[in-house]
């Protein structure tokens, strides 16, 4: 059985004054050992967050594909590892939109993260125009085809489905739509990695809150949530961890 994972993505939010939120989330996570919880914070906060996080895994939101070199402003997987990060998000739609990243970039970044021993959350998701044109299935299949790293396995890889139009908008797909895309992703993973696909978690992301988390987390093949806005405070994030705990108990 796949354990639920609730991962927060702080994006470009967070100064040292917010580290008390990390502590509060770590406490809540410790109280729910049946759920995996992680927080992906800005590079500048990783080491400080690790100091305050206890057993709560701290991650980054991007990584460069090379180990070192003349890449001004970039951070390698080895650097993240040394700072205490244990995971990294790659292929997030905001990086695809803002930095023109491609699925091939996500593939190379995932491989770099793996090389340094980091866990990877690999994102995919269609735009609103693609969604309206009925192309969501094709788009996520093609993104996964191009970005799934070699040797993908549940030990270090998680996939996240995040429809771009649902990110930060307060809008979410219907539960049926989520179920159908997650089933397609599972089938795609099966085609690409065989039996290992059964253990690879597929998270849903896009406007997940304490109010909708329980219903979303009960959907087949939804193995957790990638949470942006609602991960910035423990007050908003902890109810999602609690919803994941209830969803895990319900699935037995
Ligand atoms: P959101 O962001 O929860 O604020 O919609 C999700 C994400 O981008 O990972």
PDB file of N, CA, C and O in Angstrom, residues 6-7 161-163 166-173 178 203-217 222 224-231 236-237 239-241 243-244:
ATOM      1  N   UNK A   6       2.115  14.304   2.074  1.00  0.00           N
ATOM      2  CA  UNK A   6       1.648  15.692   1.982  1.00  0.00           C
ATOM      3  C   UNK A   6       2.884  16.579   1.949  1.00  0.00           C
ATOM      4  O   UNK A   6       3.628  16.658   2.937  1.00  0.00           O
ATOM      5  N   UNK A   7       3.131  17.200   0.794  1.00  0.00           N
ATOM      6  CA  UNK A   7       4.344  18.004   0.632  1.00  0.00           C
ATOM      7  C   UNK A   7       3.956  19.461   0.431  1.00  0.00           C
ATOM      8  O   UNK A   7       3.090  19.779  -0.381  1.00  0.00           O
ATOM      9  N   UNK A 161       0.550  15.477 -10.166  1.00  0.00           N
ATOM     10  CA  UNK A 161      -0.305  16.033 -11.215  1.00  0.00           C
ATOM     11  C   UNK A 161      -0.842  17.369 -10.735  1.00  0.00           C
ATOM     12  O   UNK A 161      -1.560  17.439  -9.731  1.00  0.00           O
ATOM     13  N   UNK A 162      -0.456  18.424 -11.446  1.00  0.00           N
ATOM     14  CA  UNK A 162      -0.895  19.762 -11.057  1.00  0.00           C
ATOM     15  C   UNK A 162      -1.414  20.512 -12.285  1.00  0.00           C
ATOM     16  O   UNK A 162      -0.638  21.108 -13.036  1.00  0.00           O
ATOM     17  N   UNK A 163      -2.727  20.484 -12.512  1.00  0.00           N
ATOM     18  CA  UNK A 163      -3.256  21.283 -13.623  1.00  0.00           C
ATOM     19  C   UNK A 163      -2.925  22.757 -13.375  1.00  0.00           C
ATOM     20  O   UNK A 163      -3.220  23.288 -12.304  1.00  0.00           O
ATOM     21  N   UNK A 166      -5.345  25.247 -11.987  1.00  0.00           N
ATOM     22  CA  UNK A 166      -5.846  25.049 -10.623  1.00  0.00           C
ATOM     23  C   UNK A 166      -4.859  25.574  -9.580  1.00  0.00           C
ATOM     24  O   UNK A 166      -5.175  25.628  -8.397  1.00  0.00           O
ATOM     25  N   UNK A 167      -3.665  25.976 -10.034  1.00  0.00           N
ATOM     26  CA  UNK A 167      -2.639  26.396  -9.078  1.00  0.00           C
ATOM     27  C   UNK A 167      -2.888  27.825  -8.633  1.00  0.00           C
ATOM     28  O   UNK A 167      -2.925  28.746  -9.455  1.00  0.00           O
ATOM     29  N   UNK A 168      -3.097  27.981  -7.328  1.00  0.00           N
ATOM     30  CA  UNK A 168      -3.257  29.313  -6.758  1.00  0.00           C
ATOM     31  C   UNK A 168      -4.532  30.023  -7.168  1.00  0.00           C
ATOM     32  O   UNK A 168      -4.664  31.235  -6.994  1.00  0.00           O
ATOM     33  N   UNK A 169      -5.485  29.305  -7.730  1.00  0.00           N
ATOM     34  CA  UNK A 169      -6.700  29.956  -8.245  1.00  0.00           C
ATOM     35  C   UNK A 169      -7.939  29.669  -7.398  1.00  0.00           C
ATOM     36  O   UNK A 169      -8.979  30.286  -7.614  1.00  0.00           O
ATOM     37  N   UNK A 170      -7.836  28.707  -6.497  1.00  0.00           N
ATOM     38  CA  UNK A 170      -9.023  28.318  -5.740  1.00  0.00           C
ATOM     39  C   UNK A 170      -9.945  27.405  -6.545  1.00  0.00           C
ATOM     40  O   UNK A 170     -11.004  27.015  -6.070  1.00  0.00           O
ATOM     41  N   UNK A 171      -9.543  27.078  -7.788  1.00  0.00           N
ATOM     42  CA  UNK A 171     -10.350  26.169  -8.615  1.00  0.00           C
ATOM     43  C   UNK A 171      -9.670  24.806  -8.643  1.00  0.00           C
ATOM     44  O   UNK A 171      -8.451  24.723  -8.684  1.00  0.00           O
ATOM     45  N   UNK A 172     -10.475  23.753  -8.635  1.00  0.00           N
ATOM     46  CA  UNK A 172      -9.903  22.409  -8.746  1.00  0.00           C
ATOM     47  C   UNK A 172     -10.710  21.624  -9.787  1.00  0.00           C
ATOM     48  O   UNK A 172     -11.883  21.932 -10.017  1.00  0.00           O
ATOM     49  N   UNK A 173     -10.106  20.624 -10.396  1.00  0.00           N
ATOM     50  CA  UNK A 173     -10.896  19.752 -11.277  1.00  0.00           C
ATOM     51  C   UNK A 173     -11.927  19.009 -10.434  1.00  0.00           C
ATOM     52  O   UNK A 173     -11.815  18.948  -9.212  1.00  0.00           O
ATOM     53  N   UNK A 178      -9.967  14.273 -11.649  1.00  0.00           N
ATOM     54  CA  UNK A 178      -8.711  13.921 -10.961  1.00  0.00           C
ATOM     55  C   UNK A 178      -8.496  12.410 -11.059  1.00  0.00           C
ATOM     56  O   UNK A 178      -7.411  11.935 -11.400  1.00  0.00           O
ATOM     57  N   UNK A 203       0.820  12.411  -6.542  1.00  0.00           N
ATOM     58  CA  UNK A 203       0.171  13.446  -5.736  1.00  0.00           C
ATOM     59  C   UNK A 203      -0.728  14.293  -6.623  1.00  0.00           C
ATOM     60  O   UNK A 203      -0.471  14.441  -7.821  1.00  0.00           O
ATOM     61  N   UNK A 204      -1.755  14.865  -6.021  1.00  0.00           N
ATOM     62  CA  UNK A 204      -2.519  15.903  -6.707  1.00  0.00           C
ATOM     63  C   UNK A 204      -2.085  17.258  -6.133  1.00  0.00           C
ATOM     64  O   UNK A 204      -1.903  17.385  -4.911  1.00  0.00           O
ATOM     65  N   UNK A 205      -1.946  18.257  -6.992  1.00  0.00           N
ATOM     66  CA  UNK A 205      -1.648  19.617  -6.529  1.00  0.00           C
ATOM     67  C   UNK A 205      -2.454  20.639  -7.292  1.00  0.00           C
ATOM     68  O   UNK A 205      -2.750  20.464  -8.490  1.00  0.00           O
ATOM     69  N   UNK A 206      -2.800  21.725  -6.620  1.00  0.00           N
ATOM     70  CA  UNK A 206      -3.589  22.804  -7.224  1.00  0.00           C
ATOM     71  C   UNK A 206      -4.758  23.141  -6.326  1.00  0.00           C
ATOM     72  O   UNK A 206      -5.753  22.430  -6.308  1.00  0.00           O
ATOM     73  N   UNK A 207      -4.576  24.211  -5.532  1.00  0.00           N
ATOM     74  CA  UNK A 207      -5.629  24.726  -4.649  1.00  0.00           C
ATOM     75  C   UNK A 207      -6.148  23.698  -3.636  1.00  0.00           C
ATOM     76  O   UNK A 207      -7.335  23.679  -3.324  1.00  0.00           O
ATOM     77  N   UNK A 208      -5.237  22.862  -3.139  1.00  0.00           N
ATOM     78  CA  UNK A 208      -5.624  21.945  -2.058  1.00  0.00           C
ATOM     79  C   UNK A 208      -5.676  22.748  -0.750  1.00  0.00           C
ATOM     80  O   UNK A 208      -4.795  23.548  -0.452  1.00  0.00           O
ATOM     81  N   UNK A 209      -6.753  22.546   0.011  1.00  0.00           N
ATOM     82  CA  UNK A 209      -6.931  23.222   1.301  1.00  0.00           C
ATOM     83  C   UNK A 209      -7.438  22.203   2.324  1.00  0.00           C
ATOM     84  O   UNK A 209      -7.784  21.067   1.965  1.00  0.00           O
ATOM     85  N   UNK A 210      -7.536  22.672   3.550  1.00  0.00           N
ATOM     86  CA  UNK A 210      -8.096  21.828   4.602  1.00  0.00           C
ATOM     87  C   UNK A 210      -9.535  21.436   4.299  1.00  0.00           C
ATOM     88  O   UNK A 210     -10.027  20.422   4.797  1.00  0.00           O
ATOM     89  N   UNK A 211     -10.217  22.235   3.488  1.00  0.00           N
ATOM     90  CA  UNK A 211     -11.625  21.946   3.198  1.00  0.00           C
ATOM     91  C   UNK A 211     -11.819  20.880   2.121  1.00  0.00           C
ATOM     92  O   UNK A 211     -12.780  20.124   2.160  1.00  0.00           O
ATOM     93  N   UNK A 212     -10.941  20.854   1.132  1.00  0.00           N
ATOM     94  CA  UNK A 212     -11.168  19.886   0.035  1.00  0.00           C
ATOM     95  C   UNK A 212     -10.228  18.671   0.096  1.00  0.00           C
ATOM     96  O   UNK A 212     -10.377  17.734  -0.686  1.00  0.00           O
ATOM     97  N   UNK A 213      -9.251  18.706   1.018  1.00  0.00           N
ATOM     98  CA  UNK A 213      -8.209  17.669   0.999  1.00  0.00           C
ATOM     99  C   UNK A 213      -8.773  16.264   1.209  1.00  0.00           C
ATOM    100  O   UNK A 213      -8.374  15.320   0.510  1.00  0.00           O
ATOM    101  N   UNK A 214      -9.708  16.127   2.141  1.00  0.00           N
ATOM    102  CA  UNK A 214     -10.147  14.770   2.478  1.00  0.00           C
ATOM    103  C   UNK A 214     -10.816  14.102   1.269  1.00  0.00           C
ATOM    104  O   UNK A 214     -10.544  12.930   0.969  1.00  0.00           O
ATOM    105  N   UNK A 215     -11.655  14.862   0.565  1.00  0.00           N
ATOM    106  CA  UNK A 215     -12.338  14.289  -0.612  1.00  0.00           C
ATOM    107  C   UNK A 215     -11.321  13.957  -1.703  1.00  0.00           C
ATOM    108  O   UNK A 215     -11.383  12.889  -2.328  1.00  0.00           O
ATOM    109  N   UNK A 216     -10.370  14.857  -1.924  1.00  0.00           N
ATOM    110  CA  UNK A 216      -9.389  14.619  -2.997  1.00  0.00           C
ATOM    111  C   UNK A 216      -8.507  13.421  -2.648  1.00  0.00           C
ATOM    112  O   UNK A 216      -8.221  12.563  -3.494  1.00  0.00           O
ATOM    113  N   UNK A 217      -8.107  13.339  -1.379  1.00  0.00           N
ATOM    114  CA  UNK A 217      -7.187  12.268  -0.969  1.00  0.00           C
ATOM    115  C   UNK A 217      -7.866  10.900  -0.932  1.00  0.00           C
ATOM    116  O   UNK A 217      -7.195   9.870  -0.834  1.00  0.00           O
ATOM    117  N   UNK A 222      -4.819   8.734  -5.842  1.00  0.00           N
ATOM    118  CA  UNK A 222      -4.306  10.000  -5.284  1.00  0.00           C
ATOM    119  C   UNK A 222      -3.584   9.629  -3.995  1.00  0.00           C
ATOM    120  O   UNK A 222      -4.198   9.230  -3.009  1.00  0.00           O
ATOM    121  N   UNK A 224      -1.495  11.514  -2.220  1.00  0.00           N
ATOM    122  CA  UNK A 224      -1.050  12.629  -1.407  1.00  0.00           C
ATOM    123  C   UNK A 224      -1.303  13.932  -2.126  1.00  0.00           C
ATOM    124  O   UNK A 224      -1.980  13.960  -3.162  1.00  0.00           O
ATOM    125  N   UNK A 225      -0.759  15.009  -1.554  1.00  0.00           N
ATOM    126  CA  UNK A 225      -1.012  16.341  -2.108  1.00  0.00           C
ATOM    127  C   UNK A 225       0.260  17.153  -2.132  1.00  0.00           C
ATOM    128  O   UNK A 225       1.109  17.031  -1.235  1.00  0.00           O
ATOM    129  N   UNK A 226       0.394  17.976  -3.177  1.00  0.00           N
ATOM    130  CA  UNK A 226       1.451  18.982  -3.237  1.00  0.00           C
ATOM    131  C   UNK A 226       0.740  20.314  -3.031  1.00  0.00           C
ATOM    132  O   UNK A 226      -0.143  20.675  -3.805  1.00  0.00           O
ATOM    133  N   UNK A 227       1.125  21.010  -1.979  1.00  0.00           N
ATOM    134  CA  UNK A 227       0.335  22.145  -1.497  1.00  0.00           C
ATOM    135  C   UNK A 227       1.164  23.418  -1.529  1.00  0.00           C
ATOM    136  O   UNK A 227       2.252  23.464  -0.946  1.00  0.00           O
ATOM    137  N   UNK A 228       0.658  24.442  -2.186  1.00  0.00           N
ATOM    138  CA  UNK A 228       1.355  25.722  -2.230  1.00  0.00           C
ATOM    139  C   UNK A 228       0.866  26.645  -1.130  1.00  0.00           C
ATOM    140  O   UNK A 228       1.296  26.559   0.023  1.00  0.00           O
ATOM    141  N   UNK A 229      -0.081  27.515  -1.476  1.00  0.00           N
ATOM    142  CA  UNK A 229      -0.551  28.549  -0.553  1.00  0.00           C
ATOM    143  C   UNK A 229      -0.897  28.035   0.843  1.00  0.00           C
ATOM    144  O   UNK A 229      -0.524  28.661   1.853  1.00  0.00           O
ATOM    145  N   UNK A 230      -1.577  26.907   0.900  1.00  0.00           N
ATOM    146  CA  UNK A 230      -2.022  26.408   2.207  1.00  0.00           C
ATOM    147  C   UNK A 230      -0.902  25.718   2.988  1.00  0.00           C
ATOM    148  O   UNK A 230      -1.155  25.169   4.072  1.00  0.00           O
ATOM    149  N   UNK A 231       0.330  25.749   2.467  1.00  0.00           N
ATOM    150  CA  UNK A 231       1.428  25.151   3.253  1.00  0.00           C
ATOM    151  C   UNK A 231       2.228  26.210   4.001  1.00  0.00           C
ATOM    152  O   UNK A 231       3.150  25.899   4.744  1.00  0.00           O
ATOM    153  N   UNK A 236      -2.974  26.382   8.373  1.00  0.00           N
ATOM    154  CA  UNK A 236      -3.653  25.907   7.160  1.00  0.00           C
ATOM    155  C   UNK A 236      -3.155  24.527   6.719  1.00  0.00           C
ATOM    156  O   UNK A 236      -3.889  23.775   6.080  1.00  0.00           O
ATOM    157  N   UNK A 237      -1.902  24.237   7.027  1.00  0.00           N
ATOM    158  CA  UNK A 237      -1.289  23.002   6.503  1.00  0.00           C
ATOM    159  C   UNK A 237      -1.656  21.782   7.350  1.00  0.00           C
ATOM    160  O   UNK A 237      -1.890  20.692   6.812  1.00  0.00           O
ATOM    161  N   UNK A 239      -4.372  20.897   8.954  1.00  0.00           N
ATOM    162  CA  UNK A 239      -5.635  20.209   8.618  1.00  0.00           C
ATOM    163  C   UNK A 239      -5.498  19.292   7.388  1.00  0.00           C
ATOM    164  O   UNK A 239      -6.213  18.297   7.287  1.00  0.00           O
ATOM    165  N   UNK A 240      -4.580  19.614   6.474  1.00  0.00           N
ATOM    166  CA  UNK A 240      -4.388  18.751   5.296  1.00  0.00           C
ATOM    167  C   UNK A 240      -3.667  17.462   5.716  1.00  0.00           C
ATOM    168  O   UNK A 240      -4.004  16.373   5.248  1.00  0.00           O
ATOM    169  N   UNK A 241      -2.720  17.598   6.641  1.00  0.00           N
ATOM    170  CA  UNK A 241      -2.044  16.404   7.182  1.00  0.00           C
ATOM    171  C   UNK A 241      -3.075  15.520   7.894  1.00  0.00           C
ATOM    172  O   UNK A 241      -3.098  14.295   7.725  1.00  0.00           O
ATOM    173  N   UNK A 243      -6.282  15.424   7.320  1.00  0.00           N
ATOM    174  CA  UNK A 243      -7.171  14.824   6.301  1.00  0.00           C
ATOM    175  C   UNK A 243      -6.486  13.602   5.681  1.00  0.00           C
ATOM    176  O   UNK A 243      -7.142  12.576   5.412  1.00  0.00           O
ATOM    177  N   UNK A 244      -5.181  13.710   5.452  1.00  0.00           N
ATOM    178  CA  UNK A 244      -4.444  12.569   4.877  1.00  0.00           C
ATOM    179  C   UNK A 244      -4.443  11.392   5.849  1.00  0.00           C
ATOM    180  O   UNK A 244      -4.556  10.237   5.437  1.00  0.00           O
TER     181      UNK A 244
END
